[in-house]
Short mmCIF file of C-alpha atoms in Angstrom, two decimals:
data_model
loop_
_atom_site.label_atom_id
_atom_site.label_comp_id
_atom_site.label_asym_id
_atom_site.label_seq_id
_atom_site.Cartn_x
_atom_site.Cartn_y
_atom_site.Cartn_z
CA UNK A 21 141.81 -54.97 124.51
CA UNK A 22 141.53 -51.19 124.63
CA UNK A 23 144.76 -49.35 124.15
CA UNK A 24 145.46 -46.99 127.02
CA UNK A 25 144.98 -43.35 126.11
CA UNK A 26 148.17 -41.43 125.58
CA UNK A 27 148.41 -38.66 128.11
CA UNK A 28 151.03 -36.00 127.85
CA UNK A 29 153.82 -38.20 129.16
CA UNK A 30 155.91 -36.65 131.82
CA UNK A 31 154.18 -33.32 131.47
CA UNK A 32 150.91 -34.63 132.89
CA UNK A 33 150.56 -33.21 136.34
CA UNK A 34 147.92 -35.16 138.23
CA UNK A 35 147.17 -32.18 140.42
CA UNK A 36 145.86 -30.12 137.54
CA UNK A 37 142.84 -32.28 136.79
CA UNK A 38 139.85 -32.91 138.99
CA UNK A 39 140.66 -35.86 141.22
CA UNK A 40 137.78 -38.25 142.02
CA UNK A 41 136.50 -37.57 145.51
CA UNK A 42 136.06 -41.28 146.27
CA UNK A 43 139.83 -41.28 146.56
CA UNK A 44 139.35 -39.89 150.04
CA UNK A 45 137.79 -43.19 151.10
CA UNK A 46 141.01 -44.83 152.38
CA UNK A 47 141.76 -41.78 154.50
CA UNK A 48 138.25 -41.57 155.92
CA UNK A 49 138.25 -45.29 156.52
CA UNK A 50 141.53 -45.04 158.39
CA UNK A 51 140.21 -42.24 160.58
CA UNK A 52 137.03 -44.17 161.36
CA UNK A 53 139.03 -47.24 162.29
CA UNK A 54 141.27 -45.17 164.51
CA UNK A 55 138.26 -43.64 166.23
CA UNK A 56 136.61 -46.99 166.85
CA UNK A 57 139.68 -48.90 167.98
CA UNK A 58 141.65 -46.12 169.57
CA UNK A 59 142.05 -45.51 173.25
CA UNK A 60 140.59 -42.18 174.25
CA UNK A 61 143.20 -41.66 176.90
CA UNK A 62 146.19 -42.62 174.81
CA UNK A 63 148.85 -39.97 174.86
CA UNK A 64 150.68 -41.16 171.77
CA UNK A 65 147.79 -42.13 169.49
CA UNK A 66 144.79 -40.02 170.37
CA UNK A 67 141.75 -40.87 168.25
CA UNK A 68 140.13 -38.13 166.13
CA UNK A 69 137.62 -37.23 168.84
CA UNK A 70 140.52 -36.09 170.97
CA UNK A 71 141.70 -33.88 168.14
CA UNK A 72 138.37 -32.08 168.32
CA UNK A 73 138.74 -31.74 172.10
CA UNK A 74 142.19 -30.30 171.54
CA UNK A 75 140.78 -27.82 169.05
CA UNK A 76 138.15 -26.67 171.57
CA UNK A 77 140.85 -26.28 174.20
CA UNK A 78 142.88 -24.13 171.83
CA UNK A 79 139.93 -21.89 171.09
CA UNK A 80 139.23 -21.46 174.78
CA UNK A 81 142.83 -20.60 175.41
CA UNK A 82 142.49 -17.76 172.93
CA UNK A 83 146.04 -17.63 171.64
CA UNK A 84 145.32 -19.41 168.40
CA UNK A 85 144.11 -16.27 166.61
CA UNK A 86 147.23 -14.21 167.21
CA UNK A 87 149.47 -17.20 166.50
CA UNK A 88 147.80 -17.74 163.17
CA UNK A 89 148.11 -14.07 162.23
CA UNK A 90 151.78 -14.00 163.24
CA UNK A 91 152.64 -17.03 161.16
CA UNK A 92 150.66 -15.99 158.10
CA UNK A 93 152.05 -12.44 158.15
CA UNK A 94 155.66 -13.55 158.42
CA UNK A 95 155.12 -16.14 155.71
CA UNK A 96 153.43 -13.72 153.32
CA UNK A 97 156.04 -10.99 153.71
CA UNK A 98 158.88 -13.46 153.29
CA UNK A 99 157.35 -15.04 150.20
CA UNK A 100 156.79 -11.61 148.63
CA UNK A 101 160.41 -10.62 149.27
CA UNK A 102 161.61 -13.96 147.90
CA UNK A 103 159.56 -13.46 144.76
CA UNK A 104 160.89 -9.99 144.05
CA UNK A 105 164.48 -10.99 144.82
CA UNK A 106 164.26 -14.28 142.98
CA UNK A 107 162.72 -12.73 139.90
CA UNK A 108 165.31 -9.96 139.75
CA UNK A 109 168.30 -12.20 140.30
CA UNK A 110 166.90 -14.92 138.09
CA UNK A 111 166.33 -12.52 135.22
CA UNK A 112 169.92 -11.33 135.64
CA UNK A 113 171.36 -14.83 135.70
CA UNK A 114 169.28 -15.98 132.78
CA UNK A 115 169.98 -13.00 130.58
CA UNK A 116 173.65 -13.64 129.99
CA UNK A 117 175.64 -16.83 129.60
CA UNK A 118 178.66 -15.17 131.18
CA UNK A 119 176.77 -14.17 134.32
CA UNK A 120 175.29 -17.63 134.51
CA UNK A 121 178.66 -19.31 134.34
CA UNK A 122 180.31 -16.96 136.81
CA UNK A 123 177.66 -17.12 139.48
CA UNK A 124 176.98 -20.81 138.89
CA UNK A 125 179.28 -22.46 141.46
CA UNK A 126 178.54 -19.93 144.19
CA UNK A 127 174.80 -20.24 143.74
CA UNK A 128 175.04 -24.03 143.55
CA UNK A 129 176.78 -24.12 146.90
CA UNK A 130 174.40 -21.68 148.56
CA UNK A 131 171.26 -23.37 147.32
CA UNK A 132 172.36 -26.76 148.56
CA UNK A 133 172.51 -25.60 152.16
CA UNK A 134 169.36 -26.98 153.79
CA UNK A 135 167.29 -23.88 154.64
CA UNK A 136 166.69 -25.25 158.11
CA UNK A 137 170.41 -25.15 158.83
CA UNK A 138 170.47 -21.42 158.14
CA UNK A 139 168.10 -20.67 160.99
CA UNK A 140 170.62 -20.95 163.88
CA UNK A 141 173.01 -18.81 161.86
CA UNK A 142 170.35 -16.18 161.30
CA UNK A 143 169.51 -16.19 164.99
CA UNK A 144 173.12 -15.49 165.90
CA UNK A 145 173.92 -12.96 163.24
CA UNK A 146 170.67 -11.01 163.05
CA UNK A 147 169.23 -11.68 166.45
CA UNK A 148 165.69 -12.51 167.44
CA UNK A 149 162.79 -10.89 165.65
CA UNK A 150 160.64 -10.85 162.56
CA UNK A 151 163.50 -9.51 160.42
CA UNK A 152 165.52 -12.61 161.15
CA UNK A 153 162.53 -14.81 160.46
CA UNK A 154 161.96 -13.19 157.09
CA UNK A 155 165.66 -13.37 156.23
CA UNK A 156 165.84 -17.05 157.07
CA UNK A 157 162.75 -17.86 155.01
CA UNK A 158 163.97 -15.80 152.07
CA UNK A 159 167.28 -17.64 152.08
CA UNK A 160 165.43 -20.90 151.72
CA UNK A 161 162.65 -19.86 149.39
CA UNK A 162 164.46 -17.66 146.88
CA UNK A 163 166.22 -20.48 144.99
CA UNK A 164 163.29 -22.18 143.23
CA UNK A 165 162.07 -18.78 142.07
CA UNK A 166 165.54 -17.76 140.93
CA UNK A 167 166.12 -20.99 139.02
CA UNK A 168 162.75 -21.01 137.31
CA UNK A 169 162.99 -17.34 136.36
CA UNK A 170 166.46 -17.86 134.92
CA UNK A 171 165.18 -20.81 132.94
CA UNK A 172 162.19 -18.81 131.69
CA UNK A 173 164.47 -15.92 130.80
CA UNK A 174 166.60 -18.21 128.70
CA UNK A 175 163.61 -19.56 126.83
CA UNK A 176 161.87 -16.34 125.86
CA UNK A 177 161.18 -17.00 122.19
CA UNK A 178 163.49 -14.85 120.10
CA UNK A 179 160.59 -14.32 117.72
CA UNK A 180 158.87 -12.29 120.40
CA UNK A 181 161.92 -10.14 121.03
CA UNK A 182 162.41 -9.50 117.34
CA UNK A 183 158.77 -8.62 116.88
CA UNK A 184 159.07 -6.12 119.71
CA UNK A 185 162.10 -4.57 118.10
CA UNK A 186 160.35 -4.41 114.74
CA UNK A 187 157.45 -2.60 116.37
CA UNK A 188 159.87 0.07 117.51
CA UNK A 189 159.59 -0.52 121.23
CA UNK A 190 162.29 1.04 123.35
CA UNK A 191 164.56 -1.15 125.47
CA UNK A 192 162.65 -0.52 128.67
CA UNK A 193 159.31 -0.95 126.94
CA UNK A 194 160.56 -4.20 125.47
CA UNK A 195 161.49 -5.41 128.91
CA UNK A 196 158.32 -4.22 130.54
CA UNK A 197 155.84 -5.42 127.97
CA UNK A 198 157.46 -8.49 126.42
CA UNK A 199 160.14 -9.98 128.64
CA UNK A 200 158.56 -9.49 132.04
CA UNK A 201 155.18 -10.99 131.09
CA UNK A 202 156.98 -13.92 129.47
CA UNK A 203 158.57 -14.66 132.80
CA UNK A 204 155.27 -14.94 134.65
CA UNK A 205 154.66 -18.72 134.20
CA UNK A 206 158.22 -19.47 135.29
CA UNK A 207 157.99 -17.21 138.31
CA UNK A 208 154.68 -18.76 139.35
CA UNK A 209 156.12 -22.25 139.05
CA UNK A 210 158.97 -21.15 141.27
CA UNK A 211 156.57 -19.64 143.78
CA UNK A 212 154.57 -22.87 143.87
CA UNK A 213 157.70 -24.78 144.84
CA UNK A 214 158.90 -22.06 147.20
CA UNK A 215 155.67 -21.69 149.18
CA UNK A 216 155.89 -25.01 151.10
CA UNK A 217 159.55 -24.30 151.88
CA UNK A 218 158.56 -20.88 153.17
CA UNK A 219 155.87 -22.36 155.43
CA UNK A 220 158.30 -24.91 156.84
CA UNK A 221 161.06 -22.42 157.59
CA UNK A 222 158.62 -19.87 159.04
CA UNK A 223 157.30 -22.42 161.49
CA UNK A 224 160.80 -23.76 162.18
CA UNK A 225 162.00 -20.33 163.27
CA UNK A 226 159.02 -20.10 165.60
CA UNK A 227 159.84 -23.49 167.05
CA UNK A 228 163.51 -22.71 167.60
CA UNK A 229 163.08 -19.24 169.01
CA UNK A 230 159.68 -19.57 170.68
CA UNK A 231 158.48 -16.51 168.83
CA UNK A 232 154.69 -16.25 168.57
CA UNK A 233 153.17 -18.43 165.93
CA UNK A 234 151.74 -21.80 165.04
CA UNK A 235 155.11 -23.49 165.23
CA UNK A 236 155.74 -22.40 168.80
CA UNK A 237 152.26 -23.54 169.87
CA UNK A 238 152.75 -26.91 168.20
CA UNK A 239 156.04 -27.57 169.94
CA UNK A 240 154.62 -26.40 173.25
CA UNK A 241 151.74 -28.81 172.97
CA UNK A 242 154.07 -31.67 172.09
CA UNK A 243 156.36 -31.00 175.03
CA UNK A 244 153.42 -30.86 177.41
CA UNK A 245 152.01 -34.05 175.91
CA UNK A 246 148.74 -32.36 174.99
CA UNK A 247 148.37 -34.79 172.13
CA UNK A 248 144.90 -33.74 171.00
CA UNK A 249 146.17 -30.20 170.49
CA UNK A 250 149.24 -31.45 168.64
CA UNK A 251 147.08 -33.21 166.08
CA UNK A 252 144.61 -30.33 165.86
CA UNK A 253 147.42 -27.83 165.22
CA UNK A 254 149.05 -30.11 162.65
CA UNK A 255 145.80 -30.28 160.75
CA UNK A 256 145.51 -26.50 160.96
CA UNK A 257 149.00 -26.19 159.50
CA UNK A 258 147.98 -28.58 156.75
CA UNK A 259 144.92 -26.48 156.00
CA UNK A 260 147.14 -23.42 155.81
CA UNK A 261 149.38 -25.16 153.30
CA UNK A 262 146.37 -26.20 151.25
CA UNK A 263 144.98 -22.64 151.26
CA UNK A 264 148.32 -21.24 150.14
CA UNK A 265 148.52 -23.69 147.24
CA UNK A 266 144.97 -22.91 146.17
CA UNK A 267 145.63 -19.17 146.33
CA UNK A 268 148.67 -19.51 144.10
CA UNK A 269 146.61 -21.53 141.65
CA UNK A 270 143.95 -18.80 141.55
CA UNK A 271 146.62 -16.17 141.10
CA UNK A 272 148.02 -18.08 138.16
CA UNK A 273 144.59 -18.46 136.60
CA UNK A 274 144.01 -14.76 136.99
CA UNK A 275 147.37 -13.60 135.67
CA UNK A 276 147.33 -15.94 132.70
CA UNK A 277 143.66 -15.51 131.85
CA UNK A 278 144.40 -14.01 128.43
CA UNK A 279 147.15 -16.42 127.54
CA UNK A 280 146.77 -19.31 125.09
CA UNK A 281 145.95 -22.53 126.97
CA UNK A 282 149.12 -24.44 126.14
CA UNK A 283 151.30 -22.09 128.12
CA UNK A 284 150.07 -23.08 131.54
CA UNK A 285 152.46 -25.52 133.11
CA UNK B 8 186.47 -37.12 116.39
CA UNK B 9 187.01 -35.65 119.78
CA UNK B 10 188.89 -32.45 120.45
CA UNK B 11 189.91 -32.27 124.05
CA UNK B 12 188.82 -28.80 125.16
CA UNK B 13 191.75 -26.86 126.61
CA UNK B 14 191.84 -27.00 130.40
CA UNK B 15 191.15 -23.27 130.66
CA UNK B 16 187.91 -23.80 128.83
CA UNK B 17 186.73 -26.67 130.95
CA UNK B 18 187.49 -25.18 134.32
CA UNK B 19 184.98 -22.53 135.27
CA UNK B 20 187.55 -19.83 135.83
CA UNK B 21 185.21 -16.92 136.38
CA UNK B 22 183.13 -18.96 138.78
CA UNK B 23 186.13 -19.86 140.87
CA UNK B 24 187.29 -16.28 140.85
CA UNK B 25 183.95 -15.11 142.17
CA UNK B 26 184.02 -17.57 145.05
CA UNK B 27 187.62 -16.65 145.80
CA UNK B 28 186.66 -12.96 145.73
CA UNK B 29 183.80 -13.49 148.17
CA UNK B 30 186.01 -15.40 150.60
CA UNK B 31 188.80 -12.86 150.19
CA UNK B 32 186.50 -9.90 150.86
CA UNK B 33 185.08 -11.68 153.89
CA UNK B 34 188.54 -12.25 155.34
CA UNK B 35 189.71 -8.76 154.45
CA UNK B 36 186.65 -7.07 155.88
CA UNK B 37 187.26 -8.80 159.16
CA UNK B 38 190.97 -8.06 159.10
CA UNK B 39 190.51 -4.34 158.62
CA UNK B 40 187.69 -4.24 161.11
CA UNK B 41 184.99 -3.39 158.61
CA UNK B 42 182.75 -6.13 159.84
CA UNK B 43 183.23 -7.36 163.29
CA UNK B 44 180.02 -9.21 163.47
CA UNK B 45 180.68 -11.37 166.45
CA UNK B 46 179.00 -14.29 164.92
CA UNK B 47 180.36 -14.11 161.42
CA UNK B 48 183.92 -15.30 161.95
CA UNK B 49 186.35 -14.93 159.06
CA UNK B 50 187.11 -17.98 156.91
CA UNK B 51 190.17 -18.60 159.04
CA UNK B 52 187.97 -18.76 162.11
CA UNK B 53 185.58 -21.12 160.40
CA UNK B 54 188.46 -23.37 159.40
CA UNK B 55 189.59 -23.37 163.01
CA UNK B 56 186.11 -24.27 164.16
CA UNK B 57 185.96 -27.12 161.69
CA UNK B 58 189.28 -28.40 162.89
CA UNK B 59 188.06 -28.34 166.48
CA UNK B 60 184.91 -30.33 165.95
CA UNK B 61 186.61 -32.72 163.55
CA UNK B 62 189.43 -33.57 165.93
CA UNK B 63 187.16 -33.93 168.94
CA UNK B 64 185.17 -36.54 167.07
CA UNK B 65 181.88 -34.72 167.61
CA UNK B 66 181.60 -33.94 163.92
CA UNK B 67 181.98 -37.52 162.81
CA UNK B 68 179.45 -39.07 165.16
CA UNK B 69 176.91 -36.38 164.30
CA UNK B 70 177.63 -36.86 160.60
CA UNK B 71 177.25 -40.62 160.87
CA UNK B 72 173.94 -40.30 162.69
CA UNK B 73 172.51 -37.94 160.11
CA UNK B 74 173.81 -39.90 157.12
CA UNK B 75 172.30 -43.13 158.45
CA UNK B 76 168.94 -41.50 159.06
CA UNK B 77 168.94 -39.94 155.59
CA UNK B 78 169.90 -43.14 153.77
CA UNK B 79 167.41 -45.35 155.59
CA UNK B 80 164.63 -42.80 155.07
CA UNK B 81 165.54 -42.48 151.42
CA UNK B 82 165.56 -46.24 150.85
CA UNK B 83 162.21 -46.50 152.58
CA UNK B 84 160.60 -43.73 150.56
CA UNK B 85 161.90 -45.15 147.28
CA UNK B 86 160.65 -48.66 147.96
CA UNK B 87 157.23 -47.62 149.24
CA UNK B 88 156.91 -44.73 146.80
CA UNK B 89 157.72 -46.72 143.67
CA UNK B 90 155.50 -49.60 144.77
CA UNK B 91 152.60 -47.26 145.51
CA UNK B 92 153.24 -45.35 142.30
CA UNK B 93 153.21 -48.53 140.25
CA UNK B 94 149.96 -49.63 141.85
CA UNK B 95 148.32 -46.27 141.18
CA UNK B 96 149.74 -46.01 137.69
CA UNK B 97 148.77 -49.44 136.54
CA UNK B 98 145.33 -49.82 138.00
CA UNK B 99 142.52 -47.40 137.21
CA UNK B 100 140.58 -48.65 140.22
CA UNK B 101 143.39 -48.03 142.68
CA UNK B 102 144.07 -44.64 141.13
CA UNK B 103 140.46 -43.54 141.48
CA UNK B 104 140.20 -44.74 145.04
CA UNK B 105 143.45 -43.37 146.41
CA UNK B 106 144.60 -40.26 144.51
CA UNK B 107 142.56 -37.78 146.53
CA UNK B 108 143.98 -39.16 149.77
CA UNK B 109 147.51 -38.98 148.40
CA UNK B 110 147.03 -35.37 147.30
CA UNK B 111 145.67 -34.45 150.70
CA UNK B 112 148.32 -36.25 152.72
CA UNK B 113 151.16 -34.71 150.80
CA UNK B 114 150.08 -31.12 151.51
CA UNK B 115 150.75 -31.50 155.24
CA UNK B 116 153.83 -29.37 155.91
CA UNK B 117 156.64 -31.62 157.08
CA UNK B 118 157.35 -29.32 159.96
CA UNK B 119 153.92 -29.90 161.45
CA UNK B 120 154.49 -33.63 161.40
CA UNK B 121 157.70 -33.51 163.39
CA UNK B 122 156.01 -32.85 166.74
CA UNK B 123 153.48 -35.57 165.90
CA UNK B 124 156.28 -38.05 165.25
CA UNK B 125 158.15 -36.97 168.38
CA UNK B 126 154.96 -37.55 170.31
CA UNK B 127 154.16 -40.96 168.88
CA UNK B 128 157.59 -42.47 168.33
CA UNK B 129 159.58 -40.52 170.85
CA UNK B 130 162.95 -38.80 170.66
CA UNK B 131 164.88 -41.25 168.54
CA UNK B 132 166.34 -41.81 165.12
CA UNK B 133 163.14 -43.61 164.19
CA UNK B 134 161.16 -40.38 164.38
CA UNK B 135 163.60 -38.73 161.96
CA UNK B 136 163.35 -41.63 159.55
CA UNK B 137 159.59 -41.84 159.84
CA UNK B 138 158.85 -38.21 159.06
CA UNK B 139 161.44 -38.01 156.29
CA UNK B 140 160.13 -41.19 154.65
CA UNK B 141 156.53 -39.97 154.97
CA UNK B 142 157.25 -36.63 153.34
CA UNK B 143 159.30 -38.14 150.53
CA UNK B 144 157.04 -41.03 149.63
CA UNK B 145 154.33 -38.90 148.02
CA UNK B 146 156.43 -37.12 145.36
CA UNK B 147 158.07 -40.42 144.46
CA UNK B 148 154.72 -42.21 144.22
CA UNK B 149 153.14 -39.47 142.14
CA UNK B 150 156.12 -39.21 139.79
CA UNK B 151 156.15 -42.96 139.27
CA UNK B 152 152.40 -43.10 138.71
CA UNK B 153 152.51 -40.28 136.17
CA UNK B 154 155.48 -41.82 134.39
CA UNK B 155 153.84 -45.23 134.15
CA UNK B 156 150.56 -43.76 132.96
CA UNK B 157 152.38 -41.66 130.41
CA UNK B 158 154.32 -44.53 128.88
CA UNK B 159 153.88 -44.53 125.15
CA UNK B 160 151.01 -46.75 123.98
CA UNK B 161 153.40 -48.41 121.54
CA UNK B 162 155.07 -50.07 124.50
CA UNK B 163 151.79 -51.75 125.32
CA UNK B 164 151.49 -52.86 121.68
CA UNK B 165 154.98 -54.35 121.87
CA UNK B 166 154.01 -56.21 125.01
CA UNK B 167 150.96 -57.57 123.25
CA UNK B 168 153.02 -58.69 120.27
CA UNK B 169 155.37 -60.62 122.46
CA UNK B 170 152.47 -61.91 124.53
CA UNK B 171 154.12 -60.73 127.73
CA UNK B 172 152.40 -61.35 131.00
CA UNK B 173 151.30 -58.38 133.10
CA UNK B 174 154.26 -58.78 135.39
CA UNK B 175 156.72 -59.01 132.52
CA UNK B 176 155.20 -55.97 130.86
CA UNK B 177 155.75 -53.94 133.98
CA UNK B 178 159.18 -55.33 134.65
CA UNK B 179 160.65 -55.11 131.17
CA UNK B 180 158.84 -52.23 129.55
CA UNK B 181 156.89 -49.95 131.84
CA UNK B 182 159.28 -49.67 134.75
CA UNK B 183 162.32 -48.94 132.56
CA UNK B 184 160.23 -46.36 130.72
CA UNK B 185 159.69 -44.64 134.03
CA UNK B 186 163.33 -44.58 135.10
CA UNK B 187 164.05 -40.92 134.19
CA UNK B 188 161.14 -39.67 136.25
CA UNK B 189 161.96 -42.04 139.09
CA UNK B 190 165.56 -40.82 139.16
CA UNK B 191 164.42 -37.20 139.25
CA UNK B 192 162.07 -38.07 142.08
CA UNK B 193 164.91 -39.92 143.82
CA UNK B 194 167.04 -36.78 143.72
CA UNK B 195 164.21 -34.71 145.11
CA UNK B 196 163.63 -37.38 147.73
CA UNK B 197 167.24 -37.23 148.83
CA UNK B 198 167.00 -33.46 149.28
CA UNK B 199 163.76 -33.85 151.21
CA UNK B 200 165.25 -36.58 153.37
CA UNK B 201 168.22 -34.44 154.34
CA UNK B 202 166.13 -31.38 155.14
CA UNK B 203 163.53 -33.24 157.19
CA UNK B 204 166.13 -35.25 159.09
CA UNK B 205 168.08 -32.10 159.96
CA UNK B 206 164.91 -30.28 161.00
CA UNK B 207 163.83 -33.14 163.25
CA UNK B 208 167.26 -33.14 164.86
CA UNK B 209 167.03 -29.42 165.45
CA UNK B 210 163.63 -29.56 167.11
CA UNK B 211 163.57 -32.81 168.96
CA UNK B 212 166.01 -35.64 168.71
CA UNK B 213 169.22 -34.72 170.51
CA UNK B 214 171.64 -36.26 168.02
CA UNK B 215 173.03 -35.60 164.58
CA UNK B 216 174.18 -32.55 162.64
CA UNK B 217 171.00 -30.56 163.21
CA UNK B 218 171.19 -30.93 166.95
CA UNK B 219 174.90 -30.03 167.10
CA UNK B 220 174.19 -27.00 164.93
CA UNK B 221 171.57 -25.65 167.32
CA UNK B 222 173.67 -26.52 170.33
CA UNK B 223 176.64 -24.58 168.99
CA UNK B 224 174.34 -21.65 168.34
CA UNK B 225 172.89 -21.70 171.84
CA UNK B 226 176.36 -22.03 173.33
CA UNK B 227 177.41 -18.98 171.32
CA UNK B 228 180.17 -20.82 169.50
CA UNK B 229 179.95 -19.39 166.01
CA UNK B 230 183.04 -21.06 164.57
CA UNK B 231 181.76 -24.48 165.44
CA UNK B 232 178.28 -23.62 164.26
CA UNK B 233 179.66 -22.57 160.89
CA UNK B 234 181.65 -25.78 160.78
CA UNK B 235 178.48 -27.82 161.18
CA UNK B 236 176.69 -25.63 158.68
CA UNK B 237 179.32 -26.16 156.02
CA UNK B 238 179.38 -29.87 156.71
CA UNK B 239 175.63 -30.05 156.24
CA UNK B 240 175.84 -28.19 152.95
CA UNK B 241 178.69 -30.37 151.79
CA UNK B 242 176.76 -33.49 152.80
CA UNK B 243 173.83 -32.41 150.67
CA UNK B 244 176.04 -31.80 147.67
CA UNK B 245 177.91 -35.08 148.18
CA UNK B 246 174.72 -37.13 148.42
CA UNK B 247 173.42 -35.60 145.20
CA UNK B 248 176.70 -36.29 143.42
CA UNK B 249 176.77 -39.91 144.51
CA UNK B 250 173.16 -40.35 143.47
CA UNK B 251 173.77 -38.80 140.06
CA UNK B 252 176.88 -40.88 139.43
CA UNK B 253 175.10 -44.08 140.44
CA UNK B 254 172.12 -43.31 138.25
CA UNK B 255 174.34 -42.51 135.28
CA UNK B 256 176.34 -45.71 135.59
CA UNK B 257 173.31 -47.91 136.26
CA UNK B 258 171.32 -46.47 133.38
CA UNK B 259 173.91 -45.58 130.75
CA UNK B 260 171.39 -45.12 127.98
CA UNK B 261 169.46 -42.44 129.80
CA UNK B 262 172.34 -40.07 130.47
CA UNK B 263 171.01 -36.94 128.73
CA UNK B 264 167.55 -37.32 130.22
CA UNK B 265 168.78 -37.85 133.74
CA UNK B 266 170.28 -34.42 134.02
CA UNK B 267 167.14 -32.56 133.03
CA UNK B 268 164.50 -35.17 133.69
CA UNK B 269 162.89 -34.22 130.38
CA UNK B 270 162.03 -36.65 127.64
#
């Protein structure tokens, strides 16, 4: 009997390797079955052909373009702000044990508040608008970045810092050229976790405040029982999520192109 | 030999001071009129709001609804997720023929699925449970699969030595080897369950903490809204604590790994 090959234990991330395309078979099979057995006029379980009809209806309606732009813009801005804020705060928290201990309980409490629950608060305190949307998303998305940056900060190899000092680098140069680049993998890991949260909260704000965007259109379609459109929009949202993930992967590949291979998460 | 650390050392004094300072500044700023944000009541106002909703009973029924939805969804995602993960982890064939679908299905943002669930299942607790369980099953399944696949080959050798059947190998060696990852996934699943349940309540199902939160906001009752907000945060923390304590007592040997999830 062949012994199973030893993969890297818990560090193996299945998403990093090429996944066999035949794995899509169950999904495609399910969709085909649905199409064949489904009732075209069903309001609750429209078969895939109806999703296409819904998509055509959306295109005709014309709003889909501006909705998409609104959602993507808000999401991108919020994620950028979260990254800057999370990196800064995370570096601060990770740099000193005292700061870590002091801010610990407060941060623990804040980060355990479900980001969705912050949205009504943001609506009341900040009022309607893109600023509120960004604030709400940042509140939810900043924590993974903060935590991962702090962790990366704590694990900068002291050898690197000593080498920098030996080379006569000034404090700011040390930070800029040794510490900050060392944080990049951690920050990117945080961003990978934060991106889905950001998408969810962005669309949630749209749903709760009917501000222009994919979320608002989705909820509208559901309330009007335009089921084909509901499914079509959900798939669009899924595509958006997939694109965001892929973009972050590319960004990581680009930023870490000169790094030794073992560093990538 | 154990030295009992002095109490001052064990209690996070500076941390408590910071929280106290934040609350104090908040109260003070309101008292001296520095912030009179209508919708940011001082801690005293929030306490009043909490008292109101607690005594009227609204808090408890909402809390009960949400807790039930979260727990059922969590149980469902653990059972289905671990089973699926085991299947994928143990069988090359299943892994090849399902992984791509799993990866695809898990990228659907939970928020986009809520209207779908509301459409298909209707405005009920089932829609909350369904979406939450759906979103949480994939991380659990993938974590379990990875953990099982990554079990040290020596475990398989041991199984061979003892001539264990396939089922016994899984039950006595592989599954226990996967416990740390499964517990980490369980914690993540609990967080996911709470978030998705609350979101579904906010958007569709008129019941539970999420719904009451939005209703207080729309009725411009900030004290009550803050009360629900704090309850939700506290619920999240409480669920995590219970989960951690249960995991630690059920798997005493794994204690150090359970906190970090690392091997």
